[in-house]
PDB file of C-alpha atoms and ligand atoms in Angstrom:
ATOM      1  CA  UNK A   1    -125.395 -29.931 109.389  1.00 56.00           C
ATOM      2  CA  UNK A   2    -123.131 -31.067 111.920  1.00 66.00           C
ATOM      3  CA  UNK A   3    -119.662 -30.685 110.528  1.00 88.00           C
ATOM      4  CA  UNK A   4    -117.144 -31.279 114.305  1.00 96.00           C
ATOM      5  CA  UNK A   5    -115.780 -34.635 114.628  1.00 96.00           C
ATOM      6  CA  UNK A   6    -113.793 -35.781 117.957  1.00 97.00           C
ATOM      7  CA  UNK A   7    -110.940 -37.429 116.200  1.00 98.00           C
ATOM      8  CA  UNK A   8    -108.670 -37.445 120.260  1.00 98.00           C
ATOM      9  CA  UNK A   9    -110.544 -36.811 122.995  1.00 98.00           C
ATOM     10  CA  UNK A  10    -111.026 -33.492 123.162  1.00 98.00           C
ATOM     11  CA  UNK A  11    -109.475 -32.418 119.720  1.00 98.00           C
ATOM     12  CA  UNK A  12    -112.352 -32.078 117.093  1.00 98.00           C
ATOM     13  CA  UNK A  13    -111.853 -31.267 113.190  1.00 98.00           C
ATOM     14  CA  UNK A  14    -113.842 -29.790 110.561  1.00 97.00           C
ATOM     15  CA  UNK A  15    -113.808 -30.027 106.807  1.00 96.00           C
ATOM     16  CA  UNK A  16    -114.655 -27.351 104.799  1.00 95.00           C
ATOM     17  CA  UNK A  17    -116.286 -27.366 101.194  1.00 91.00           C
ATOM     18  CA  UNK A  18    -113.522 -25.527  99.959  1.00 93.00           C
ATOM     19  CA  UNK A  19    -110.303 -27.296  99.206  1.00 93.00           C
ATOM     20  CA  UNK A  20    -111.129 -29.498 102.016  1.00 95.00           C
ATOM     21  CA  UNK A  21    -109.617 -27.371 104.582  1.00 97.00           C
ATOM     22  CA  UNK A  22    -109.912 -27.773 108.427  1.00 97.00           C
ATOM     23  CA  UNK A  23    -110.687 -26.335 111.409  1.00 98.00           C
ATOM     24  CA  UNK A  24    -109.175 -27.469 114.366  1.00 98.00           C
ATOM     25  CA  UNK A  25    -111.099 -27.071 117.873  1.00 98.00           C
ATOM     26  CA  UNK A  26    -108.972 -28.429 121.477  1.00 98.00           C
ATOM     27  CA  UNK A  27    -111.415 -28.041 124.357  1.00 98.00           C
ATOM     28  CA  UNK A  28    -110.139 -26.621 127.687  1.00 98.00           C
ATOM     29  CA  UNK A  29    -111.385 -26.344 131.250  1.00 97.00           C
ATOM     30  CA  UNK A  30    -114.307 -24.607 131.676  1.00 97.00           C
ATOM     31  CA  UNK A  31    -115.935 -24.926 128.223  1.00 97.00           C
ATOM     32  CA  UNK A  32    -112.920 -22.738 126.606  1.00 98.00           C
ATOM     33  CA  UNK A  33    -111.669 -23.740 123.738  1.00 98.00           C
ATOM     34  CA  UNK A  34    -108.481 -23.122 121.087  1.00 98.00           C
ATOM     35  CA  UNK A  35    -109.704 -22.542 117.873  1.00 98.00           C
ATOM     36  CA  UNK A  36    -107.218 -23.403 115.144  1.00 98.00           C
ATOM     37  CA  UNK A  37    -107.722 -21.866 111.447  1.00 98.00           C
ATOM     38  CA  UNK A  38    -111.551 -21.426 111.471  1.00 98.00           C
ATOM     39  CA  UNK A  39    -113.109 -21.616 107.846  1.00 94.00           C
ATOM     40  CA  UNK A  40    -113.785 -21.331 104.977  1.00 96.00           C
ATOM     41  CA  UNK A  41    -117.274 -20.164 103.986  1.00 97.00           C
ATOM     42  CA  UNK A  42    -119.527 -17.709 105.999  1.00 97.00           C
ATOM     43  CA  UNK A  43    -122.138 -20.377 106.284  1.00 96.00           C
ATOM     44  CA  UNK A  44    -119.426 -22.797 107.473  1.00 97.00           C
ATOM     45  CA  UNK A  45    -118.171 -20.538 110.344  1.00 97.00           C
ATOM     46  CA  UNK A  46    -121.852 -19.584 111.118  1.00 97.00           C
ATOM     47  CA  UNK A  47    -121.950 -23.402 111.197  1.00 97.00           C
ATOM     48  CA  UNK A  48    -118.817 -23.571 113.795  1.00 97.00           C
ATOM     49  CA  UNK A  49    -120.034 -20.981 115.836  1.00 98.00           C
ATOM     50  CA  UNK A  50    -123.873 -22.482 116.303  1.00 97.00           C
ATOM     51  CA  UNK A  51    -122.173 -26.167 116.823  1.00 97.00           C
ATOM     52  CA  UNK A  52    -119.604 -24.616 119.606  1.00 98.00           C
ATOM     53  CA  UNK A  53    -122.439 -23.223 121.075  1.00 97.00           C
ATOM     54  CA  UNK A  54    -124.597 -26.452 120.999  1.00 96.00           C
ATOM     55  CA  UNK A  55    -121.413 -28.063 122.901  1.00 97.00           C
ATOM     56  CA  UNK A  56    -121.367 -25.076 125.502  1.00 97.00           C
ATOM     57  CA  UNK A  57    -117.726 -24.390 123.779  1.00 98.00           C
ATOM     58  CA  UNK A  58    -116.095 -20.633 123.636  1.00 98.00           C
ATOM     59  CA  UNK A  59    -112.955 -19.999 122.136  1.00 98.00           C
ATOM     60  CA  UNK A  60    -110.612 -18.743 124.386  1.00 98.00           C
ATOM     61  CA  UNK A  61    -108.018 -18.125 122.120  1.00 98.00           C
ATOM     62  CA  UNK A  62    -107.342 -19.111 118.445  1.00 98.00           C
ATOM     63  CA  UNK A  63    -103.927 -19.684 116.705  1.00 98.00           C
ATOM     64  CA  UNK A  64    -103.502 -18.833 112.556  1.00 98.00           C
ATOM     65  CA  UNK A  65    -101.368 -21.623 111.363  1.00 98.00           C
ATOM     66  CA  UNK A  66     -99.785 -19.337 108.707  1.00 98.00           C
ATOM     67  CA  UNK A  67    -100.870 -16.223 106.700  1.00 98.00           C
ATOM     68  CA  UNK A  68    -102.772 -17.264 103.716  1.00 97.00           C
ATOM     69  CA  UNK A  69    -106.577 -16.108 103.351  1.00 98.00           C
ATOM     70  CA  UNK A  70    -108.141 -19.201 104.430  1.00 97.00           C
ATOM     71  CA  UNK A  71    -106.276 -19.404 107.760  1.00 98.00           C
ATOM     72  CA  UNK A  72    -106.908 -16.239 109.217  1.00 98.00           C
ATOM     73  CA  UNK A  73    -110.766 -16.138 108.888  1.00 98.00           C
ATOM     74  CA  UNK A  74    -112.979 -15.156 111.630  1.00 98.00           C
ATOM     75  CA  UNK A  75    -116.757 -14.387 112.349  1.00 98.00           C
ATOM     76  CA  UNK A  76    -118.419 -11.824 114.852  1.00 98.00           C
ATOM     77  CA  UNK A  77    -120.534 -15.097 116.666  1.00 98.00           C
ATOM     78  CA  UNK A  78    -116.468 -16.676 117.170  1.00 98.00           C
ATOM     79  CA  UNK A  79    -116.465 -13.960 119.998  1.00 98.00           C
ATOM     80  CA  UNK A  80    -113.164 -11.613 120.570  1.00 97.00           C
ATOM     81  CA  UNK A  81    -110.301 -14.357 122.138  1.00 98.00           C
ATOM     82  CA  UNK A  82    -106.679 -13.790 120.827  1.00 98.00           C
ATOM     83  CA  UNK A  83    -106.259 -14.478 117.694  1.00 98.00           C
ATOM     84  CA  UNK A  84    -102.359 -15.718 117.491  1.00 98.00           C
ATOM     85  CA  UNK A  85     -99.707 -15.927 115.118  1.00 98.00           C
ATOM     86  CA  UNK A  86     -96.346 -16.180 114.631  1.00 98.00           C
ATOM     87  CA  UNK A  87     -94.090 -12.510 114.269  1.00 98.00           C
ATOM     88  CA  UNK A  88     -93.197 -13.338 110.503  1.00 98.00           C
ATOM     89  CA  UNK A  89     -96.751 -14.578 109.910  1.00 98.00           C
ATOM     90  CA  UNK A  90     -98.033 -10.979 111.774  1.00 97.00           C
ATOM     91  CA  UNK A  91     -95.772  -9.021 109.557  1.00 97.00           C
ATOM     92  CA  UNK A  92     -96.937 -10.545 106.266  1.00 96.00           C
ATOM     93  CA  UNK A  93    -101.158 -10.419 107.905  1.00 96.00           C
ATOM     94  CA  UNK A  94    -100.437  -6.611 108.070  1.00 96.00           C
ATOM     95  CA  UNK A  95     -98.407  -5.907 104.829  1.00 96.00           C
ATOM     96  CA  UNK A  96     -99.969  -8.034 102.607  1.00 96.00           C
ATOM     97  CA  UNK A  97    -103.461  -7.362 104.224  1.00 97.00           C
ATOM     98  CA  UNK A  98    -105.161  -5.693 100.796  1.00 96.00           C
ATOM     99  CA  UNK A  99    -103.914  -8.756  98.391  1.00 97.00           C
ATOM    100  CA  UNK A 100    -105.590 -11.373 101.347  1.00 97.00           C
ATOM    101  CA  UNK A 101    -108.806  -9.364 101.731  1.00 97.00           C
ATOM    102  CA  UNK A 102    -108.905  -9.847  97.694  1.00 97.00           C
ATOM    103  CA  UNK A 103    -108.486 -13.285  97.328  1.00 97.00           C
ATOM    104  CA  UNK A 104    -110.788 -14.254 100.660  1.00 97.00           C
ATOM    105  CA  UNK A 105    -113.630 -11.745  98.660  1.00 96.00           C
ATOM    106  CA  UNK A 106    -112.668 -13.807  95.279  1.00 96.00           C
ATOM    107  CA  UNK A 107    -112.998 -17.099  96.670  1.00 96.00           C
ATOM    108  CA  UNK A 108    -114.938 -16.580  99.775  1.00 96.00           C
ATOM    109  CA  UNK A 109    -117.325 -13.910  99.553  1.00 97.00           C
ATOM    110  CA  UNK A 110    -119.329 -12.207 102.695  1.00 97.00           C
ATOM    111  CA  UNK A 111    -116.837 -12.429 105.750  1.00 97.00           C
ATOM    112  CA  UNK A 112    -116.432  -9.147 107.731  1.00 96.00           C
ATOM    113  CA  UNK A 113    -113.127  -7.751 106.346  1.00 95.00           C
ATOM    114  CA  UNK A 114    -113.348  -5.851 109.457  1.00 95.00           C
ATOM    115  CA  UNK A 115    -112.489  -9.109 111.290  1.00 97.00           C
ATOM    116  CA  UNK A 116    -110.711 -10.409 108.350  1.00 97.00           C
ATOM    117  CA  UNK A 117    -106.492 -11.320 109.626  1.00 97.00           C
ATOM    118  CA  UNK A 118    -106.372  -9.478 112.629  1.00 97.00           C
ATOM    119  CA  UNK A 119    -103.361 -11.265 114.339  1.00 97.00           C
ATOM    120  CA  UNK A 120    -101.982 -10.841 117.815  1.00 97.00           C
ATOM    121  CA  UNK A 121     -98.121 -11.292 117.218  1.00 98.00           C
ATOM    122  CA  UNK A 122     -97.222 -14.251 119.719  1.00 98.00           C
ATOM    123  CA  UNK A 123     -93.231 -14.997 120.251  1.00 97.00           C
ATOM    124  CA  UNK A 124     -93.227 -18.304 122.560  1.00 97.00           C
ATOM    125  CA  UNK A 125     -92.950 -21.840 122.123  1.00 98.00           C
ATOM    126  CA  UNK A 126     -97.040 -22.537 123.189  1.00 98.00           C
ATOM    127  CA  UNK A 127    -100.280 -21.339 123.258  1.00 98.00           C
ATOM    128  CA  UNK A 128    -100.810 -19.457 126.466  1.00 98.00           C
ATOM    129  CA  UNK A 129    -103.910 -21.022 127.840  1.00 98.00           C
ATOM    130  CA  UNK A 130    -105.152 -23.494 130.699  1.00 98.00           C
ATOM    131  CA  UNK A 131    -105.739 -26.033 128.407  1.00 98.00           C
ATOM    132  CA  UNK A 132    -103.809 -29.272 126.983  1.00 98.00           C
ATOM    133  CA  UNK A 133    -100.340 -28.170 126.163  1.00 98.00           C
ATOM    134  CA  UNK A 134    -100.435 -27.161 122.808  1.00 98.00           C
ATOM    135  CA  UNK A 135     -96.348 -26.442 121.773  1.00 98.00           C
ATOM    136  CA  UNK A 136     -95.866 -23.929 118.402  1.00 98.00           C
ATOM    137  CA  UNK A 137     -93.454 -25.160 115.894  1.00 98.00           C
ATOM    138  CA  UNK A 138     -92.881 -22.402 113.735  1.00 98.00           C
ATOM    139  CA  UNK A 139     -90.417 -22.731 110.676  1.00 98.00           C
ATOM    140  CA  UNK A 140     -90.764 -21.161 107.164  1.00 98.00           C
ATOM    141  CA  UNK A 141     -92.030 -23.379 105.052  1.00 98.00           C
ATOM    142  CA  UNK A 142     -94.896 -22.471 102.581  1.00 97.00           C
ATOM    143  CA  UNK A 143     -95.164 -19.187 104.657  1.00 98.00           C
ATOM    144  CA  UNK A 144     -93.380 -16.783 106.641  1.00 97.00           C
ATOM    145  CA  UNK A 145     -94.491 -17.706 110.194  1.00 98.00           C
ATOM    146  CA  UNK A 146     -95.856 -20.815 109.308  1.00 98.00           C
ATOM    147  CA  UNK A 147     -96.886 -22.272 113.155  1.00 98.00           C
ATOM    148  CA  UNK A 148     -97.562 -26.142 113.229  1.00 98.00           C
ATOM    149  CA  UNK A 149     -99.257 -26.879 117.066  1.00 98.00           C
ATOM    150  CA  UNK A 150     -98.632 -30.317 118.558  1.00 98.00           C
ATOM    151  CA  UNK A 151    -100.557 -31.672 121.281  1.00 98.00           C
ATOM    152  CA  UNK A 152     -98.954 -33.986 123.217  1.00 98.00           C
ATOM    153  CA  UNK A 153    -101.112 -34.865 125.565  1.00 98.00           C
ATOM    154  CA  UNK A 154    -102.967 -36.405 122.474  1.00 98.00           C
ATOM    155  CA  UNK A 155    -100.591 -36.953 120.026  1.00 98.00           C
ATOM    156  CA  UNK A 156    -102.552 -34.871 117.811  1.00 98.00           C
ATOM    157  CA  UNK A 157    -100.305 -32.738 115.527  1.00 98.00           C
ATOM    158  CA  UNK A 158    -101.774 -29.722 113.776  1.00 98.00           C
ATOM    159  CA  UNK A 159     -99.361 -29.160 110.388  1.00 98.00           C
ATOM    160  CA  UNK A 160    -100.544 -26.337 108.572  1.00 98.00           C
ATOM    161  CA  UNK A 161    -100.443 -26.902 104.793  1.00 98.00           C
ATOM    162  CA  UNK A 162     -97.788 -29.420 105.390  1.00 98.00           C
ATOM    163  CA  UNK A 163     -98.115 -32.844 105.510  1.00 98.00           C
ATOM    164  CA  UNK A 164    -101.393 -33.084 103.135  1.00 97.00           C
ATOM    165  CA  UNK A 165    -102.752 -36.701 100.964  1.00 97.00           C
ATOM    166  CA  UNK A 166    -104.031 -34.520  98.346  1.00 96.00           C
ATOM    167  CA  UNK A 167    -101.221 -31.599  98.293  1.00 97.00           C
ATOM    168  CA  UNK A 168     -97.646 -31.575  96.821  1.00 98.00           C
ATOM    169  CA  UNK A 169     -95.671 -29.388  99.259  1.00 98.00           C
ATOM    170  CA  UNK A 170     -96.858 -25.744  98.107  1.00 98.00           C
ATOM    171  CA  UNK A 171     -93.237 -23.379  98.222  1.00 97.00           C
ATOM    172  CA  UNK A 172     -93.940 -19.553  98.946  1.00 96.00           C
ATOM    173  CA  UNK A 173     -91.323 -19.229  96.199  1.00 94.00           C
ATOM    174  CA  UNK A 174     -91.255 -15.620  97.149  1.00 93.00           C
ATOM    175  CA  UNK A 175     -88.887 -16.327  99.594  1.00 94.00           C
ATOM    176  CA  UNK A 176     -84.830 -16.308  99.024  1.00 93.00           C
ATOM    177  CA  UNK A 177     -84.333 -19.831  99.714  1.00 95.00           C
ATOM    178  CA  UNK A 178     -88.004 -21.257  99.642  1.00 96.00           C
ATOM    179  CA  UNK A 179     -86.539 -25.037  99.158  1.00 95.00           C
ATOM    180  CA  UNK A 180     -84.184 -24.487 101.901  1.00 96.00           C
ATOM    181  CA  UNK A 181     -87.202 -23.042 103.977  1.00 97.00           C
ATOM    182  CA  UNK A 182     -89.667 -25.940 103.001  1.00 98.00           C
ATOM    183  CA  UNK A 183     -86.912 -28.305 103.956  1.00 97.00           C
ATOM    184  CA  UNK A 184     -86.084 -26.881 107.138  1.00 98.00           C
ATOM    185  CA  UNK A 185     -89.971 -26.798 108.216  1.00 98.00           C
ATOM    186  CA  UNK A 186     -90.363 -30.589 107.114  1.00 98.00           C
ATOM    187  CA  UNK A 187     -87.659 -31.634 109.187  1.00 98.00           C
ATOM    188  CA  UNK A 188     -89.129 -29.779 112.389  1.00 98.00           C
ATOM    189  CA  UNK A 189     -91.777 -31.772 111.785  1.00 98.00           C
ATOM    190  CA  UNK A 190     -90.667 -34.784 111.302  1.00 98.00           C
ATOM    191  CA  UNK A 191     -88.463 -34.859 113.801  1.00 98.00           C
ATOM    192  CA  UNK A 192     -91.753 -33.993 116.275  1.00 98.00           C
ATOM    193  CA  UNK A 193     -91.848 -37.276 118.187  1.00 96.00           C
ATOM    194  CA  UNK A 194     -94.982 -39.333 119.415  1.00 98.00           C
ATOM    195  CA  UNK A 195     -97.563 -38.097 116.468  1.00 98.00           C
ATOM    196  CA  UNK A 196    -100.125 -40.342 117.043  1.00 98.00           C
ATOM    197  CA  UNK A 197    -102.244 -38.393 114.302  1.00 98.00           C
ATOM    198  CA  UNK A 198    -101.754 -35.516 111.915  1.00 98.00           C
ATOM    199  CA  UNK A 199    -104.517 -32.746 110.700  1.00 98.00           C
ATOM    200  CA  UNK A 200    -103.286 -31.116 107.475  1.00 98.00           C
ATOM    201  CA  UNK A 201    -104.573 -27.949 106.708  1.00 98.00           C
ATOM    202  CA  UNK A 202    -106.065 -29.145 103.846  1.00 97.00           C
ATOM    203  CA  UNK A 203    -106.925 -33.189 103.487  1.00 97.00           C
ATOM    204  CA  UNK A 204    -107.835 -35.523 105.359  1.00 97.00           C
ATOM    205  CA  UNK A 205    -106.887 -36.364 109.209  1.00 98.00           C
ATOM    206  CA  UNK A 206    -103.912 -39.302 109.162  1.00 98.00           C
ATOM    207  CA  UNK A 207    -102.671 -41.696 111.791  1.00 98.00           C
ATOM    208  CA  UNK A 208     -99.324 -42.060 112.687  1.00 98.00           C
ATOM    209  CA  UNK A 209     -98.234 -44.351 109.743  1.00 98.00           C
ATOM    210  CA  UNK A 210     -99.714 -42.018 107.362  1.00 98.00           C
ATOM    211  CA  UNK A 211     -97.901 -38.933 108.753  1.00 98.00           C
ATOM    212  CA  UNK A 212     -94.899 -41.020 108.386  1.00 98.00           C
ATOM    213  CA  UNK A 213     -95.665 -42.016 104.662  1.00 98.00           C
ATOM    214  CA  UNK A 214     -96.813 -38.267 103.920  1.00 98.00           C
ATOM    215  CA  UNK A 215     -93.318 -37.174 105.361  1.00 98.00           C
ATOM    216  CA  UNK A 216     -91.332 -39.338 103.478  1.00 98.00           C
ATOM    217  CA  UNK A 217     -93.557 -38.356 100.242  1.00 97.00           C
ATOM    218  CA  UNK A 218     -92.984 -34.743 100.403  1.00 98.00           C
ATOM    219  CA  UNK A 219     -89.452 -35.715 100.833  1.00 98.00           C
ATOM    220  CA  UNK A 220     -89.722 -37.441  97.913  1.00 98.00           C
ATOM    221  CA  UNK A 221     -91.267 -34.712  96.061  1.00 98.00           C
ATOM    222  CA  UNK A 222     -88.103 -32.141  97.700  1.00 98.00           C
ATOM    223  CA  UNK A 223     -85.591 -34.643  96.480  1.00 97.00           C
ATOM    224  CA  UNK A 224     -87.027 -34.855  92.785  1.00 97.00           C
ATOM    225  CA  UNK A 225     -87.263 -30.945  92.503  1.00 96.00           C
ATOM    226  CA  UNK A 226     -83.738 -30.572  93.556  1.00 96.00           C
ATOM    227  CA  UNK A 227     -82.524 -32.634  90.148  1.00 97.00           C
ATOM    228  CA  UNK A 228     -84.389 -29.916  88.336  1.00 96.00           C
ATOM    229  CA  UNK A 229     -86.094 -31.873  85.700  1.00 96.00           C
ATOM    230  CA  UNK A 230     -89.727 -32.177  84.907  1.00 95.00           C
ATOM    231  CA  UNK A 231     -91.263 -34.789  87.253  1.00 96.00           C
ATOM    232  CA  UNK A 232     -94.583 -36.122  88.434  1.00 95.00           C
ATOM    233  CA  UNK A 233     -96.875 -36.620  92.123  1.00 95.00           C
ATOM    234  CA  UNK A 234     -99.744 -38.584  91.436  1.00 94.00           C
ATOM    235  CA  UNK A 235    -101.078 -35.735  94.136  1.00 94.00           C
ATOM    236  CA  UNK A 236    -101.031 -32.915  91.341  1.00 96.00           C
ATOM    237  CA  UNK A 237    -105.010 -33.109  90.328  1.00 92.00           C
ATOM    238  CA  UNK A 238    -105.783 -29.772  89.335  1.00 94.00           C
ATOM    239  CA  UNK A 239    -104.807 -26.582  87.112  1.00 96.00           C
ATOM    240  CA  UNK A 240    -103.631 -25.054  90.279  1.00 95.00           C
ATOM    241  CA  UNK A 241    -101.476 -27.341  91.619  1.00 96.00           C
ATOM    242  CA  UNK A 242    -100.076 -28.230  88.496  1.00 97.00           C
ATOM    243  CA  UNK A 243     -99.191 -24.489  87.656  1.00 97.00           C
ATOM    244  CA  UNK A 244     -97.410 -24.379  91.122  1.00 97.00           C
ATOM    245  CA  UNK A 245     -95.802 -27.604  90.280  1.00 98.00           C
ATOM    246  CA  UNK A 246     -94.450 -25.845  87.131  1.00 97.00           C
ATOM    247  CA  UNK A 247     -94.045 -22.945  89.436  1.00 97.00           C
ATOM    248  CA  UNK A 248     -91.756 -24.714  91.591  1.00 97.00           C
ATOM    249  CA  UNK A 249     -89.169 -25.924  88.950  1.00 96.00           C
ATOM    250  CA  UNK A 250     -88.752 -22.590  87.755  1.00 96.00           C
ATOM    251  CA  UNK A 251     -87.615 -21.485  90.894  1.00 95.00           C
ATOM    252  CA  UNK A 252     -85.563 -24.176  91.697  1.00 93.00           C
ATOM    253  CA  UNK A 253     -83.846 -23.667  88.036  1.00 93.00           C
ATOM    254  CA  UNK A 254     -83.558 -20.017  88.006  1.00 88.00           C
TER     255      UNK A 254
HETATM  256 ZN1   ZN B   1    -101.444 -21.844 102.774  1.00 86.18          ZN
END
C-alpha cells in the first residue's frame, strides 16, 4: 500500500494507523531527502522505506519534532543520516530513554530499540542540508525541545503536535510553567508568516485558513483553561484526551 502523498511539490506526508500521525518527507538534490518523524508501526516504516526506495529517495538527514515515542522512531532500511533534535529534546531522548522504549514496546511493538531515539543534538536555526530551506522553530510547548520546521520555499509548515483538528493542545504539565510554555510555542507559530499549509503531527494536513482557525482554537482552548473551571473542546473524543483534559485543569489549579 502506497501511503506518500505530494501535498507541495516536493513535500510528501504519511498517515499512520496509529493516532493518525505523520511522516513528513522534503526531497533534495540528488534523490536525498529530510525525513521528518518517521512512524508509527514496523510495517509502516518498512512501508516508508520500500516507497522511498521505489521513488529513488534516501534520507539524508531526519529531524525529531519533539521527544515523545512516536517521533523518534527509526528502521535499519531508513539508512544511518543524522537524526536531529533540538538540545532540550536530546536531553530528555537520553534521560528518559527507558520510560520511551516502554511505551513505543506497549503501543508499538517490534522496532529495533537499538535504533530506537538516538538523537544528534542540533543547536541552529535550520536543517543543515542542500535542500529547500527548512528553518527550526523550537519553543517548549508540549515538550522540551519541541522543533516545528517551516519550509518556505513551500509554505509548508511542519508543527509537531501543535496545531492538530482532532487534538486539544496536549501540556507536558511536567514542566514549571507548562501554560506559559504552550503559550509561548503557539505564538512562535503563529506569528510564522506565509503558511500556505500546516502538517500536524497528528491529524490531518490543513491549508492556510485552517492553520489560522486551528490557531485561534487552541487559543481558545488556552484562554478557557486559564479561568480554571471545567470546560469543553468538541476535539476531546477519547478516554485519553479527556483524562489529559482533566489533567490540564489540575495543573492549571494547583
Ligand atoms: Zn507528542
Amino acid at each position: 500500500m502506497r501511503r506518500l502523498a505530494e501535498i507541495a511539490p516536493g513535500v510528501l506526508v504519511a498517515t499512520s494507523s496509529f493516532a493518525l500521525t505523520t511522516t513528513t518527507v522534503v526531497t533534495g538534490p540528488g534523490g536525498g531527502c529530510l525525513l521528518i518523524d518517521p512512524g508509527v508501526t514496523v510495517a509502516e516504516l518498512a512501508g516508508l522505506a520500500g516507497e522511498l526506495a521505489e521513488r529513488s529517495l534516501v534520507p539524508v538527514v531526519a529531524w525529531s519534532t519533539h521527544p515523545h515515542w512516536d517521533h523518534v522512531l527509526w528502521s535499519r532500511e531508513l539508512g544511518d543520516a543524522p537524526r536531529y533534535a533540538a538540545p532540550a529534546a536530546m536531553h530528555i531522548a537520553e534521560t528518559e530513554r527507558a520510560g520511551m522504549v516502554g511505551a513505543m514496546e506497549n503501543s508499538a511493538p517490534g522496532h529495533d530499540p537499538e535504533l530506537f531515539g538516538r538523537l544528534v543534538r542540533l543547536d541552529a536555526s535550520a536543517v543543515p542540508w542542500e535542500g529547500p530551506t527548512a528553518q527550526l522553530i523550537v519553543h517548549d510547548a508540549h515538550a522540551p525541545g519541541h522543533g516545528a520546521v517551516f519550509l518556505p520555499d513551500t509554505g509548508v509548515l511542519v508543527a509537531g503536535d501543535m496545531c492538530s483538528d482532532v487534538e486539544i493542545p496536549l501540556l507536558d504539565t511536567e514542566a514549571d510553567d507548562a501554560f506559559g510554555d504552550y503559550r509561548t510555542g503557539l505564538s512562535r507559530l503563529a506569528a510564522v508568516s506565509g503558511v500556505s499549509q500546516v502538517i500536524p503531527g497528528h491529524g490531518h494536513v490543513g491549508d492556510e485558513a485552517e492553520f489560522r482557525r486551528r490557531v485561534a482554537a487552541d487559543a481558545a482552548y488556552l484562554d478557557a483553561l486559564a479561568l480554571r473551571e471545567p470546560f469543553d473542546d468538541p476535539r476531546i473524543t477519547v478516554g485519553w484526551m479527556r483524562a489529559a483534559h482533566e489533567e490540564h485543569l489540575r495543573y492549571v489549579r494547583r
